[in-house]
Amino acid sequence: MRFPIAPYLYALITVALVSWGTSAFLPVLGLASCALLFLLPVLLAATRGGLGPGLLAALAGAAAYNYFLLPPRYSFAIHGPDNLISVAVLVMVAMVTSRLGTRLREREGEAWALAAHSREAADLSATLASAPPREGLAKGVEAIERRYGALRLLPGGVVPEGDGDFSSLDLSAAAWAMHNGDMTGHGTPVMSAAEWSFIPMSSKARRDGPVAALARPGDGSTRAWEQMVHLQQIVRLLGQGWDRVALEDERRERERWAESDRLRRAFLASLAHDFRTPMTVIAGQLEVLATAHPEADEALLAVRRLDRTMNDLIGAARIEEGSLVPRLESTDLIDAASAACEAVPTPAGMVVERAIPADLPFLPADPVLLHHILVNLLDNALRHTRSRVRLTARAAGGRVLLAVEDDGPGVPLAERARIFERFARIEGGDRKQGSGLGLAIVKGFADAMGMDVTVEDSPLGGARFVLGMPVLAPAAGA
Amino acid sequence: MIRILAVDDEPAILRLLGAVLGRAGYTVVGAACAREALAALGGGVEAAILDLGLPDRDGLELIPMLRQAGVPVIVLSARSDVAEKVTALDLGASDYITKPFDGDELLARLRVVLRPRDGQDGKVEAALVHGPIRIDPARHEITVDGRAISATPKEFAVLQALVAARGRILTHAALLEQVWGRAHIGDVEYLRVVIRALRLKIEADPANPRLIRNEPGIGYRLGD
């Protein structure tokens, strides 16, 4: 910075002018008034130029007053203490005024800077909002680059290693900024030798958030901390734009997902339709046949089983694709058990015993999924039993436990863990037909509804499948 | 001869319906699409069996049109989508049956929707009877097999609605709206509590209900 000579010259010129005026008009004005007039250059110089020019004006004024006005005029002889006092007064006025003036100028400067910063922030906000999120952000980046130089936005948590723009010190600074939420690199106390300034785009509370990288100024100057603080505010605005882009992307992704989910559902529905139409025709004609030929009944049962297998396939597809969203509603286990027993016909020579208390708590369940679970458990028991299947339920420890038992061969201990996996029919020992999907669906649907299913030995001699279900708090108002 | 409109785009299903209904003494008017179905209405039919997957328009759209023509609708759905069945019922379908269907079950449903609608010609207060259940709305009395049953107003209202439906299914939402009002359409638990209380009073074995039957996710109907 060059030494500003102008205020000093200005001070001397005003003192000279006052000296000339007072010495010319001394007889008219009187000494006291003339002395007062010498305050004028001091005030002017101190307010405009600060302490240096103010003091110069004070000393020059005191000298001129002494030389031109005080008797004996045109000499520097000092007579009494009053002369010294006048010098002291002028110097003090210079000091006080210059301080006031300096502060005033500082405040004025701050106000201007603040206004400029606010304007810049408002402009950036307007730019960000002027277009859809992604274009708005691009425009905002452009505006900042025009003003401050190259800008790069780095997604949170990912340090851009192998990026030619960044040295290893830059990368460390970037990682620090992301992880700690502090400004780092050029212009900051942290790794200030870096070529870029790294400024977090979100508040400090958010760890691993995105970071803006701003290149060191092209003219080789160093960014002042005040400017970094201002840049922090600007970059946070940019961060809001960035978040909007992320939200927009998320919304698009959701829409895409919903669309593909819709297509999958439509596909499953049409698959079901394509299967069921021929099955309906076969079942219908078999029914007609069965009136005259009772052996057609067996074929009819087979078709009903085929329909259940078809339901299992659709169920498995829904579990697989993760589109299973249970619609839980208050459900009475009596309803669910009755409907399941009706849906699975009992083959000749077998009995299904049902002992479900009528006063169990209601369950939060998706009635359709629960129905499917019970149908599969019942179907599984009927396929493996010799003669008896028993359905019981009891409330225990804030849950309802439903047991489906049979007197078949049971499930060996070693097989129990994997019997709920898909296609996990027990090898060798089991030649009963079954898709191998039924129990996997039981488990998948139970998981989706916050229920669990286990298998153990039954006192009947076979397997006992136990479905543990959470219960609803009792309702008021009915 | 009672004429039944059968709407399905699969000729094999239409032939099957023709055989099943024909054996029971009905005449079947077949239609392969919505356009044909609407055209067939002019010939006069007593009821319609409607598949929802039609080539020219959504079967759901046909339900209000058929209802407007005074034709009760049984939806014949290949889709196991419960929400769709509920929508069909709420749009005015009288009942539904899922493919592959049981011929006897279809005929039973058809008989229910063809029953003459007593109580609709001004005699609203007449006693309602369904199987062993008799309800006298004027006196607020229920008897089952001649045995008097005491019921709370909500229990009475639910049973009255079920008996008035004469074996047709009523969706949970329809029952809730009718008895508790529109604001409680989602409060299935109210219904569960009342149904359980009713079963204790009218069923021989409340744990194995024969009179009040539930269809999972859809609603309640009275068994025969």
XYZ file of C-alpha atoms in Angstrom:
702
model
C 0.000 0.000 0.000
C 1.318 3.485 -0.907
C 1.600 6.203 1.744
C -1.348 8.571 1.274
C 0.193 12.014 0.941
C -2.915 13.906 -0.101
C -4.531 14.317 3.369
C -1.295 15.818 4.714
C -1.092 18.276 1.853
C -4.729 19.068 2.340
C -4.088 19.739 6.058
C -1.232 22.081 5.289
C -3.229 23.926 2.643
C -6.179 24.539 4.952
C -3.809 25.756 7.708
C -2.198 28.100 5.199
C -5.580 29.431 4.110
C -6.715 30.035 7.701
C -3.371 31.680 8.521
C -3.697 34.008 5.581
C -7.330 34.880 6.397
C -6.777 35.480 10.088
C -3.632 37.532 9.672
C -5.431 39.705 7.138
C -8.543 40.196 9.252
C -6.989 40.146 12.743
C -7.960 43.731 13.528
C -11.593 43.010 12.615
C -11.962 39.542 14.180
C -9.907 39.870 17.326
C -7.352 37.379 18.605
C -9.812 35.039 20.371
C -11.941 34.461 17.259
C -8.853 33.977 15.137
C -7.579 31.337 17.567
C -10.891 29.489 17.271
C -10.641 29.505 13.477
C -7.464 27.414 13.725
C -9.616 24.545 15.028
C -11.189 24.349 11.592
C -8.275 22.768 9.647
C -7.652 20.370 12.570
C -11.269 19.170 12.563
C -11.345 18.815 8.798
C -7.996 17.041 8.535
C -8.659 14.713 11.495
C -12.133 13.628 10.371
C -11.130 13.048 6.751
C -7.495 11.977 7.035
C -7.226 10.501 10.529
C -4.721 11.072 13.284
C -1.592 11.897 11.180
C -3.053 14.720 9.084
C -4.969 15.922 12.193
C -1.792 16.218 14.238
C 0.010 17.874 11.348
C -2.824 20.407 11.093
C -2.699 20.952 14.878
C 1.060 21.522 15.015
C 1.134 23.604 11.843
C -1.864 25.605 13.106
C -0.230 26.207 16.491
C 2.974 27.316 14.782
C 1.124 29.589 12.348
C -1.016 31.061 15.159
C 2.123 31.797 17.113
C 3.973 33.199 14.122
C 1.293 35.229 12.411
C -1.026 36.335 15.187
C 0.431 36.182 18.644
C 2.364 39.285 19.599
C 5.130 39.697 18.883
C 3.840 38.788 15.422
C 6.097 37.130 12.820
C 8.221 35.460 15.460
C 8.081 32.048 17.188
C 8.788 33.445 20.622
C 6.487 31.917 23.233
C 5.514 34.263 25.966
C 3.305 32.706 28.479
C 1.570 29.465 29.407
C -1.543 30.569 27.414
C 0.401 29.927 24.225
C 1.320 26.405 25.332
C -2.305 25.775 26.264
C -3.468 26.753 22.783
C -1.005 24.260 21.272
C -2.136 21.545 23.679
C -5.814 22.219 22.906
C -5.244 21.972 19.176
C -3.338 18.691 19.547
C -6.053 17.213 21.791
C -8.793 18.275 19.393
C -6.839 16.636 16.589
C -6.515 13.397 18.538
C -10.117 13.157 19.682
C -11.570 14.147 16.341
C -9.373 11.805 14.403
C -10.457 8.892 16.601
C -14.105 9.758 16.202
C -13.636 10.171 12.482
C -11.769 6.910 12.168
C -14.513 5.033 13.992
C -17.144 6.679 11.902
C -15.377 5.681 8.729
C -14.971 2.140 10.026
C -18.673 1.858 10.794
C -19.511 3.316 7.450
C -17.223 0.827 5.758
C -18.772 -2.054 7.681
C -22.255 -0.916 6.783
C -21.285 -0.733 3.133
C -19.667 -4.162 3.238
C -22.703 -5.609 5.020
C -25.048 -4.113 2.470
C -22.881 -5.454 -0.344
C -22.835 -8.921 1.238
C -26.580 -8.916 1.773
C -27.094 -7.861 -1.810
C -24.807 -10.617 -2.989
C -26.638 -13.194 -0.856
C -30.026 -11.958 -2.068
C -28.847 -12.110 -5.683
C -27.587 -15.651 -5.179
C -30.850 -16.743 -3.564
C -32.772 -15.256 -6.461
C -30.463 -16.983 -8.952
C -30.902 -20.346 -7.212
C -34.665 -19.974 -7.205
C -34.895 -18.651 -10.765
C -34.809 -22.086 -12.400
C -35.456 -25.751 -11.564
C -33.102 -26.890 -8.750
C -30.321 -28.318 -10.930
C -30.131 -25.380 -13.365
C -30.517 -22.916 -10.489
C -27.509 -24.449 -8.746
C -25.442 -24.318 -11.946
C -26.286 -20.631 -12.369
C -25.397 -19.955 -8.723
C -22.004 -21.637 -9.168
C -21.415 -19.565 -12.300
C -22.217 -16.344 -10.428
C -19.768 -17.195 -7.645
C -17.056 -18.210 -10.110
C -17.387 -14.878 -11.920
C -16.723 -13.097 -8.652
C -14.301 -15.299 -6.748
C -12.708 -17.726 -9.231
C -12.944 -21.449 -9.872
C -15.464 -23.306 -7.699
C -15.994 -27.052 -7.349
C -18.788 -28.717 -5.371
C -17.770 -31.952 -3.676
C -20.449 -34.416 -2.498
C -20.267 -35.203 1.209
C -18.216 -38.091 2.505
C -16.370 -38.736 -0.752
C -12.870 -37.257 -0.969
C -12.149 -36.836 -4.712
C -8.902 -38.814 -4.782
C -7.088 -39.046 -8.084
C -8.513 -35.684 -9.130
C -5.821 -33.720 -10.966
C -7.031 -30.375 -9.560
C -6.227 -31.271 -5.981
C -2.850 -31.877 -4.331
C -2.568 -34.288 -1.425
C -2.678 -31.314 0.973
C -5.897 -30.173 -0.739
C -7.373 -33.649 -0.318
C -6.508 -33.674 3.379
C -8.069 -30.245 3.773
C -11.187 -31.433 1.909
C -11.475 -34.504 4.139
C -11.091 -32.342 7.245
C -13.753 -29.911 6.061
C -16.183 -32.745 5.287
C -15.579 -34.577 8.500
C -15.425 -31.685 10.961
C -17.621 -29.138 9.242
C -14.863 -26.471 9.514
C -13.526 -24.228 6.766
C -10.054 -25.411 5.774
C -7.296 -24.695 3.260
C -6.354 -21.329 1.812
C -7.474 -18.331 3.878
C -8.155 -20.397 7.016
C -5.985 -21.398 9.975
C -6.271 -25.083 9.003
C -3.814 -26.205 6.278
C -3.569 -22.673 4.930
C -0.877 -23.657 2.414
C -3.484 -25.517 0.339
C -4.286 -24.192 -3.135
C -8.036 -24.278 -2.514
C -10.328 -23.058 0.262
C -12.730 -25.783 1.407
C -16.008 -24.468 2.781
C -18.705 -26.799 4.189
C -22.046 -26.268 2.432
C -24.234 -27.188 5.396
C -24.237 -26.297 9.065
C -21.544 -27.708 11.309
C -24.020 -30.108 12.898
C -24.132 -32.200 9.716
C -21.157 -34.512 9.439
C -19.827 -35.636 6.074
C -21.887 -33.001 4.286
C -21.014 -31.561 0.874
C -18.118 -29.097 0.614
C -17.413 -26.246 -1.799
C -13.808 -25.898 -3.021
C -12.835 -22.377 -4.045
C -9.517 -21.849 -5.822
C -6.917 -19.451 -4.374
C -7.422 -15.928 -5.883
C -5.822 -15.644 -9.328
C -3.926 -12.434 -8.430
C -1.873 -14.276 -5.779
C -3.465 -12.399 -2.873
C -4.584 -14.147 0.305
C -8.240 -14.269 1.297
C -8.869 -12.395 4.529
C -10.726 -14.224 7.311
C -13.585 -11.711 7.029
C -14.009 -12.670 3.411
C -13.934 -16.354 4.344
C -16.732 -15.740 6.867
C -18.737 -14.026 4.142
C -17.988 -16.863 1.717
C -19.190 -19.331 4.315
C -22.617 -17.644 4.264
C -22.707 -17.561 0.484
C -21.706 -21.213 0.259
C -24.413 -22.216 2.746
C -26.961 -20.681 0.402
C -25.435 -22.793 -2.323
C -25.782 -25.735 0.084
C -29.525 -25.132 0.274
C -29.645 -25.256 -3.523
C -27.630 -28.458 -3.417
C -30.105 -29.988 -0.929
C -32.975 -29.017 -3.202
C -31.270 -30.832 -6.069
C -30.827 -33.891 -3.834
C -34.516 -33.793 -2.850
C -35.520 -33.421 -6.476
C -33.349 -36.406 -7.441
C -34.849 -38.417 -4.607
C -38.362 -37.565 -5.755
C -37.516 -38.586 -9.324
C -35.998 -41.829 -8.075
C -39.131 -42.532 -6.029
C -41.312 -41.888 -9.056
C -39.180 -44.197 -11.179
C -39.397 -46.856 -8.520
C -43.160 -46.462 -8.177
C -43.519 -46.805 -11.935
C -41.452 -49.991 -12.118
C -43.336 -51.285 -9.084
C -46.608 -50.571 -10.873
C -45.368 -52.483 -13.922
C -44.300 -55.431 -11.769
C -47.698 -55.515 -10.106
C -49.464 -55.310 -13.445
C -47.279 -58.178 -14.673
C -48.078 -60.325 -11.639
C -51.773 -59.541 -11.989
C -51.809 -60.524 -15.652
C -49.790 -63.658 -14.864
C -52.380 -64.588 -12.251
C -55.118 -63.911 -14.774
C -53.447 -66.065 -17.426
C -53.112 -68.941 -14.958
C -56.530 -68.709 -13.436
C -58.569 -68.578 -16.613
C -57.600 -72.104 -17.762
C -57.750 -73.325 -14.155
C -61.278 -71.979 -13.850
C -62.316 -73.792 -17.003
C -60.677 -77.044 -15.855
C -62.171 -76.805 -12.347
C -65.598 -75.937 -13.724
C -65.680 -78.818 -16.172
C -64.315 -81.234 -13.527
C -67.117 -80.169 -11.227
C -69.653 -81.003 -13.923
C -67.895 -84.340 -14.493
C -67.780 -85.109 -10.777
C -71.575 -85.316 -10.545
C -71.402 -88.506 -12.628
C -67.793 -89.592 -11.965
C -66.724 -89.175 -8.309
C -63.060 -89.801 -9.220
C -63.015 -86.344 -10.811
C -63.085 -84.956 -7.267
C -59.433 -85.802 -6.820
C -58.529 -83.870 -9.945
C -60.594 -80.991 -8.582
C -58.570 -81.004 -5.359
C -55.392 -80.978 -7.454
C -56.597 -77.904 -9.316
C -57.342 -76.128 -6.042
C -53.817 -76.964 -4.885
C -52.453 -75.614 -8.170
C -54.268 -72.377 -7.422
C -52.638 -72.185 -3.995
C -49.226 -72.824 -5.571
C -49.924 -70.005 -7.976
C -50.729 -67.728 -5.014
C -47.468 -68.850 -3.402
C -45.512 -67.924 -6.524
C -47.045 -64.465 -6.568
C -46.419 -64.135 -2.820
C -42.789 -65.196 -3.251
C -42.349 -62.640 -6.031
C -43.735 -59.910 -3.788
C -41.390 -60.859 -0.937
C -38.464 -61.076 -3.357
C -38.998 -57.647 -4.924
C -39.514 -56.059 -1.509
C -42.832 -54.509 -2.508
C -44.654 -56.103 0.395
C -46.297 -53.354 2.414
C -48.698 -54.912 4.926
C -51.925 -53.030 5.576
C -52.302 -53.753 9.255
C -55.780 -53.587 10.714
C -57.452 -54.920 13.794
C -58.049 -58.611 13.115
C -59.880 -61.338 15.031
C -57.979 -64.635 14.929
C -61.347 -66.437 14.924
C -62.124 -64.841 11.550
C -58.700 -65.678 10.161
C -58.799 -69.316 11.337
C -62.357 -69.891 10.086
C -61.574 -68.464 6.659
C -58.388 -70.533 6.363
C -60.149 -73.755 7.342
C -62.784 -73.065 4.701
C -60.171 -72.357 2.033
C -58.262 -75.607 2.572
C -60.558 -78.592 2.161
C -59.882 -81.482 4.527
C -59.074 -84.651 2.544
C -61.138 -87.738 3.276
C -59.984 -89.667 6.337
C -58.387 -86.695 8.081
C -59.618 -84.390 10.821
C -58.811 -80.793 11.569
C -59.477 -79.968 15.230
C -59.864 -76.320 16.046
C -59.683 -74.920 19.581
C -59.237 -71.176 19.430
C -60.615 -69.226 22.404
C -63.197 -66.611 21.404
C -61.758 -64.011 23.782
C -58.207 -63.546 22.489
C -56.985 -59.973 22.044
C -57.301 -58.523 18.535
C -54.174 -58.567 16.364
C -52.662 -55.872 14.173
C -52.432 -57.895 10.972
C -52.897 -57.627 7.237
C -55.911 -59.951 6.932
C -54.910 -61.104 3.454
C -51.330 -61.960 4.407
C -52.461 -63.628 7.641
C -54.972 -65.672 5.639
C -52.206 -66.771 3.291
C -49.983 -67.735 6.259
C -52.714 -69.823 7.884
C -53.679 -71.475 4.590
C -50.031 -72.464 4.031
C -49.531 -73.764 7.583
C -52.737 -75.764 7.333
C -51.900 -77.045 3.862
C -48.424 -78.022 5.046
C -49.834 -79.879 8.072
C -52.436 -81.693 5.956
C -49.760 -82.830 3.524
C -47.576 -84.341 6.245
C -50.084 -85.620 8.782
C -51.255 -89.195 9.130
C -54.738 -88.362 10.379
C -54.941 -85.391 12.723
C -54.231 -81.678 12.461
C -54.831 -79.413 15.440
C -55.173 -75.631 15.485
C -54.853 -73.982 18.916
C -54.115 -70.498 20.190
C -53.388 -68.831 23.495
C -52.379 -65.414 24.769
C -48.988 -65.245 26.490
C -46.754 -62.358 27.484
C -48.471 -59.671 25.448
C -48.623 -61.902 22.370
C -50.923 -64.459 20.838
C -49.364 -67.803 19.959
C -51.099 -69.830 17.280
C -50.007 -73.463 16.938
C -50.640 -75.732 13.948
C -49.759 -79.322 14.839
C -49.885 -82.663 13.071
C -49.155 -86.299 13.827
C -46.850 -86.782 10.843
C -43.125 -87.481 10.876
C -42.188 -84.055 12.303
C -39.191 -81.913 11.348
C -35.737 -83.238 12.371
C -33.779 -80.876 14.610
C -31.121 -80.318 11.957
C -33.685 -79.181 9.397
C -35.520 -76.687 11.577
C -33.318 -73.715 10.857
C -33.587 -73.988 7.075
C -37.126 -75.259 6.687
C -38.329 -71.673 6.198
C -35.913 -71.079 3.348
C -37.228 -71.223 -0.180
C -37.261 -74.631 -1.890
C -36.151 -76.211 1.405
C -38.182 -79.376 1.184
C -36.602 -82.009 3.294
C -34.605 -84.224 0.993
C -35.177 -87.955 0.890
C -37.687 -88.272 3.701
C -40.357 -86.152 2.041
C -42.075 -87.167 -1.117
C -45.254 -85.220 -0.483
C -45.983 -82.700 -3.144
C -45.397 -79.093 -2.301
C -43.733 -76.198 -4.004
C -41.145 -75.674 -1.284
C -42.388 -72.100 -1.206
C -45.192 -72.403 1.320
C -43.167 -72.095 4.520
C -40.857 -69.457 3.040
C -43.952 -67.369 2.392
C -45.172 -67.991 5.929
C -41.858 -66.628 7.198
C -41.688 -63.734 4.702
C -45.231 -62.547 5.424
C -44.794 -63.033 9.194
C -41.601 -60.939 9.137
C -43.402 -58.207 7.204
C -46.091 -58.022 9.903
C -43.731 -58.156 12.901
C -44.665 -61.753 13.697
C -42.360 -64.746 14.073
C -42.686 -68.397 13.284
C -40.889 -71.400 14.774
C -41.137 -75.169 14.534
C -40.883 -77.709 17.346
C -42.050 -81.200 18.288
C -45.768 -81.691 18.800
C -47.242 -83.889 21.533
C -49.275 -85.373 18.660
C -46.030 -86.868 17.401
C -45.400 -84.629 14.397
C -44.438 -81.015 13.923
C -45.811 -77.992 15.725
C -45.519 -74.663 13.903
C -45.998 -71.704 16.236
C -46.879 -68.258 14.918
C -46.159 -65.541 17.506
C -48.202 -62.386 16.938
C -48.171 -59.014 18.700
C -51.545 -57.868 20.054
C -53.450 -54.582 19.917
C -54.171 -52.518 22.989
C -57.885 -52.856 23.866
C -60.073 -50.356 22.020
C -62.443 -47.815 23.460
C -65.583 -46.452 21.862
C -67.147 -49.478 20.175
C -86.597 -68.275 -17.859
C -84.380 -65.902 -15.940
C -81.813 -64.226 -18.161
C -78.331 -63.675 -16.738
C -75.744 -61.481 -18.451
C -72.255 -63.020 -18.377
C -69.401 -60.663 -19.307
C -65.945 -62.177 -19.879
C -63.472 -61.884 -22.727
C -62.553 -65.587 -22.504
C -64.915 -67.699 -24.636
C -64.065 -70.791 -22.543
C -65.246 -69.043 -19.379
C -68.444 -67.903 -21.113
C -69.107 -71.503 -22.188
C -68.448 -72.711 -18.636
C -70.826 -70.118 -17.189
C -73.379 -71.164 -19.800
C -73.053 -74.786 -18.671
C -73.123 -74.087 -14.915
C -76.011 -71.625 -15.043
C -77.828 -73.562 -17.763
C -77.967 -76.653 -15.552
C -79.612 -74.537 -12.849
C -82.256 -73.365 -15.311
C -80.970 -69.898 -16.189
C -80.508 -68.511 -19.686
C -77.082 -66.992 -20.195
C -76.553 -63.955 -22.409
C -72.831 -63.831 -23.151
C -70.826 -60.666 -23.815
C -67.099 -60.566 -24.603
C -66.595 -56.866 -23.925
C -68.174 -53.834 -22.263
C -69.769 -52.682 -25.520
C -71.530 -56.001 -26.024
C -72.572 -56.046 -22.370
C -74.232 -52.632 -22.601
C -75.920 -53.641 -25.844
C -77.257 -56.808 -24.198
C -78.906 -54.755 -21.441
C -81.621 -53.755 -23.902
C -82.827 -57.369 -24.084
C -83.588 -57.345 -20.347
C -81.499 -59.317 -17.862
C -82.088 -60.067 -14.183
C -78.471 -60.075 -13.025
C -74.948 -59.773 -14.382
C -71.805 -61.791 -13.771
C -68.966 -59.472 -14.657
C -65.260 -60.095 -15.188
C -63.302 -56.921 -14.395
C -60.552 -57.464 -16.975
C -62.271 -56.483 -20.201
C -60.538 -55.555 -23.444
C -62.350 -52.294 -24.180
C -62.759 -50.671 -20.757
C -62.233 -51.212 -17.057
C -64.871 -53.570 -15.723
C -65.161 -51.366 -12.621
C -66.678 -48.624 -14.803
C -69.471 -50.943 -15.879
C -70.687 -51.580 -12.327
C -72.469 -48.226 -11.793
C -73.993 -48.435 -15.287
C -75.415 -51.903 -14.654
C -76.657 -50.814 -11.234
C -78.368 -47.836 -12.802
C -80.153 -50.197 -15.164
C -81.397 -52.059 -12.070
C -79.202 -55.093 -12.709
C -77.442 -56.552 -9.643
C -73.787 -57.393 -10.348
C -71.657 -60.310 -9.192
C -68.027 -59.576 -9.936
C -66.049 -62.526 -11.257
C -62.461 -61.635 -10.573
C -59.267 -63.431 -11.511
C -57.256 -60.970 -9.542
C -56.585 -61.759 -5.918
C -56.332 -58.040 -5.274
C -58.517 -57.436 -2.222
C -58.564 -53.673 -2.744
C -60.116 -54.179 -6.163
C -62.870 -56.371 -4.780
C -63.628 -53.822 -2.077
C -63.725 -51.080 -4.721
C -66.117 -53.136 -6.833
C -68.401 -53.692 -3.840
C -68.257 -50.037 -2.841
C -69.136 -49.087 -6.432
C -72.348 -51.053 -6.041
C -71.510 -54.643 -6.949
C -73.748 -56.979 -4.943
C -71.122 -59.656 -4.452
C -67.955 -61.112 -5.908
C -66.510 -64.532 -6.611
C -62.891 -65.356 -7.372
C -61.666 -67.561 -10.209
C -61.360 -70.508 -10.095
C -64.863 -70.525 -8.671
C -67.051 -73.240 -7.283
C -70.212 -73.671 -9.381
C -72.446 -74.257 -6.368
C -71.063 -71.185 -4.649
C -71.728 -69.057 -7.732
C -75.307 -70.336 -7.903
C -75.824 -69.598 -4.198
C -74.576 -66.022 -4.650
C -76.792 -65.621 -7.689
C -79.862 -66.832 -5.777
C -79.133 -64.241 -3.085
C -78.959 -61.314 -5.500
C -82.093 -62.510 -7.316
C -84.177 -62.724 -4.133
C -87.152 -60.365 -4.288
C -86.378 -57.241 -2.364
C -88.909 -57.190 0.408
C -88.886 -54.223 2.711
C -88.100 -51.827 -0.099
C -91.658 -50.905 -0.954
C -92.467 -48.822 2.100
C -92.595 -51.656 4.652
C -89.233 -50.699 6.060
C -90.254 -51.603 9.573
C -91.289 -55.151 8.744
C -89.475 -57.978 10.539
C -86.325 -59.231 8.786
C -85.548 -62.916 8.702
C -82.393 -64.751 7.713
C -82.089 -68.431 8.593
C -82.621 -68.765 12.331
C -82.305 -64.994 12.904
C -85.377 -62.784 13.106
C -85.129 -59.055 13.678
C -88.025 -56.755 14.474
C -86.755 -53.188 14.063
C -89.972 -51.625 15.360
C -89.754 -53.447 18.659
C -85.964 -53.579 18.709
C -86.092 -57.342 19.162
C -83.792 -60.134 17.999
C -84.601 -63.802 18.206
C -82.392 -66.711 17.163
C -84.269 -69.999 16.786
C -87.088 -68.335 18.751
C -84.782 -67.459 21.644
C -84.777 -63.729 22.492
C -81.381 -62.017 22.428
C -80.555 -58.743 24.157
C -78.284 -56.490 22.150
C -76.745 -53.035 22.495
C -77.872 -50.458 19.912
C -74.643 -50.930 17.890
C -74.937 -54.726 17.958
C -78.549 -54.429 16.871
C -77.664 -52.059 14.039
C -74.828 -54.275 12.734
C -76.965 -57.419 12.796
C -79.862 -55.584 11.183
C -77.603 -54.442 8.345
C -76.282 -57.985 7.830
C -79.752 -59.517 7.877
C -81.059 -56.859 5.493
C -78.243 -57.798 3.077
C -79.706 -61.346 3.030
C -76.415 -63.174 2.624
C -74.720 -60.584 0.413
C -71.329 -59.453 1.617
C -71.083 -56.024 3.266
C -67.655 -54.405 3.246
C -66.150 -53.287 6.530
C -66.416 -49.690 5.345
C -70.087 -50.080 4.396
C -70.964 -51.535 7.812
C -68.949 -48.896 9.662
C -70.552 -46.077 7.695
C -74.052 -47.443 8.157
C -73.725 -47.992 11.913
C -71.090 -45.525 13.180
C -71.187 -42.871 10.460
C -68.838 -41.749 7.733
C -66.208 -40.444 10.168
C -65.537 -43.962 11.457
C -65.110 -45.695 8.112
C -61.560 -46.759 9.037
C -62.242 -47.966 12.584
C -62.401 -51.682 11.836
C -61.725 -52.439 15.476
C -65.183 -51.100 16.486
C -66.682 -53.649 14.131
C -64.505 -56.484 15.460
C -65.623 -55.762 19.028
C -69.305 -55.721 18.107
C -69.087 -58.818 15.877
C -67.340 -60.735 18.662
C -70.057 -59.708 21.147
C -72.788 -60.684 18.660
C -71.197 -64.082 18.027
C -71.156 -64.790 21.756
C -74.903 -64.140 21.770
C -76.097 -65.794 18.565
C -73.560 -68.455 17.538
C -73.837 -72.013 18.879
C -70.009 -72.111 18.990
C -68.573 -68.571 18.960
C -65.079 -69.959 18.272
C -66.358 -71.629 15.112
C -68.868 -69.128 13.740
C -71.413 -70.339 11.183
C -73.804 -67.375 11.064
C -71.548 -64.321 10.867
C -68.818 -65.108 8.337
C -65.776 -62.974 7.622
C -63.965 -62.686 4.315
C -60.403 -61.592 5.064
C -59.818 -57.952 4.259
C -63.243 -57.510 2.658
C -66.170 -57.728 5.012
C -68.895 -59.800 6.649
C -71.819 -61.781 5.364
C -74.406 -64.021 6.983
C -74.015 -67.729 6.320
C -77.053 -69.772 5.361
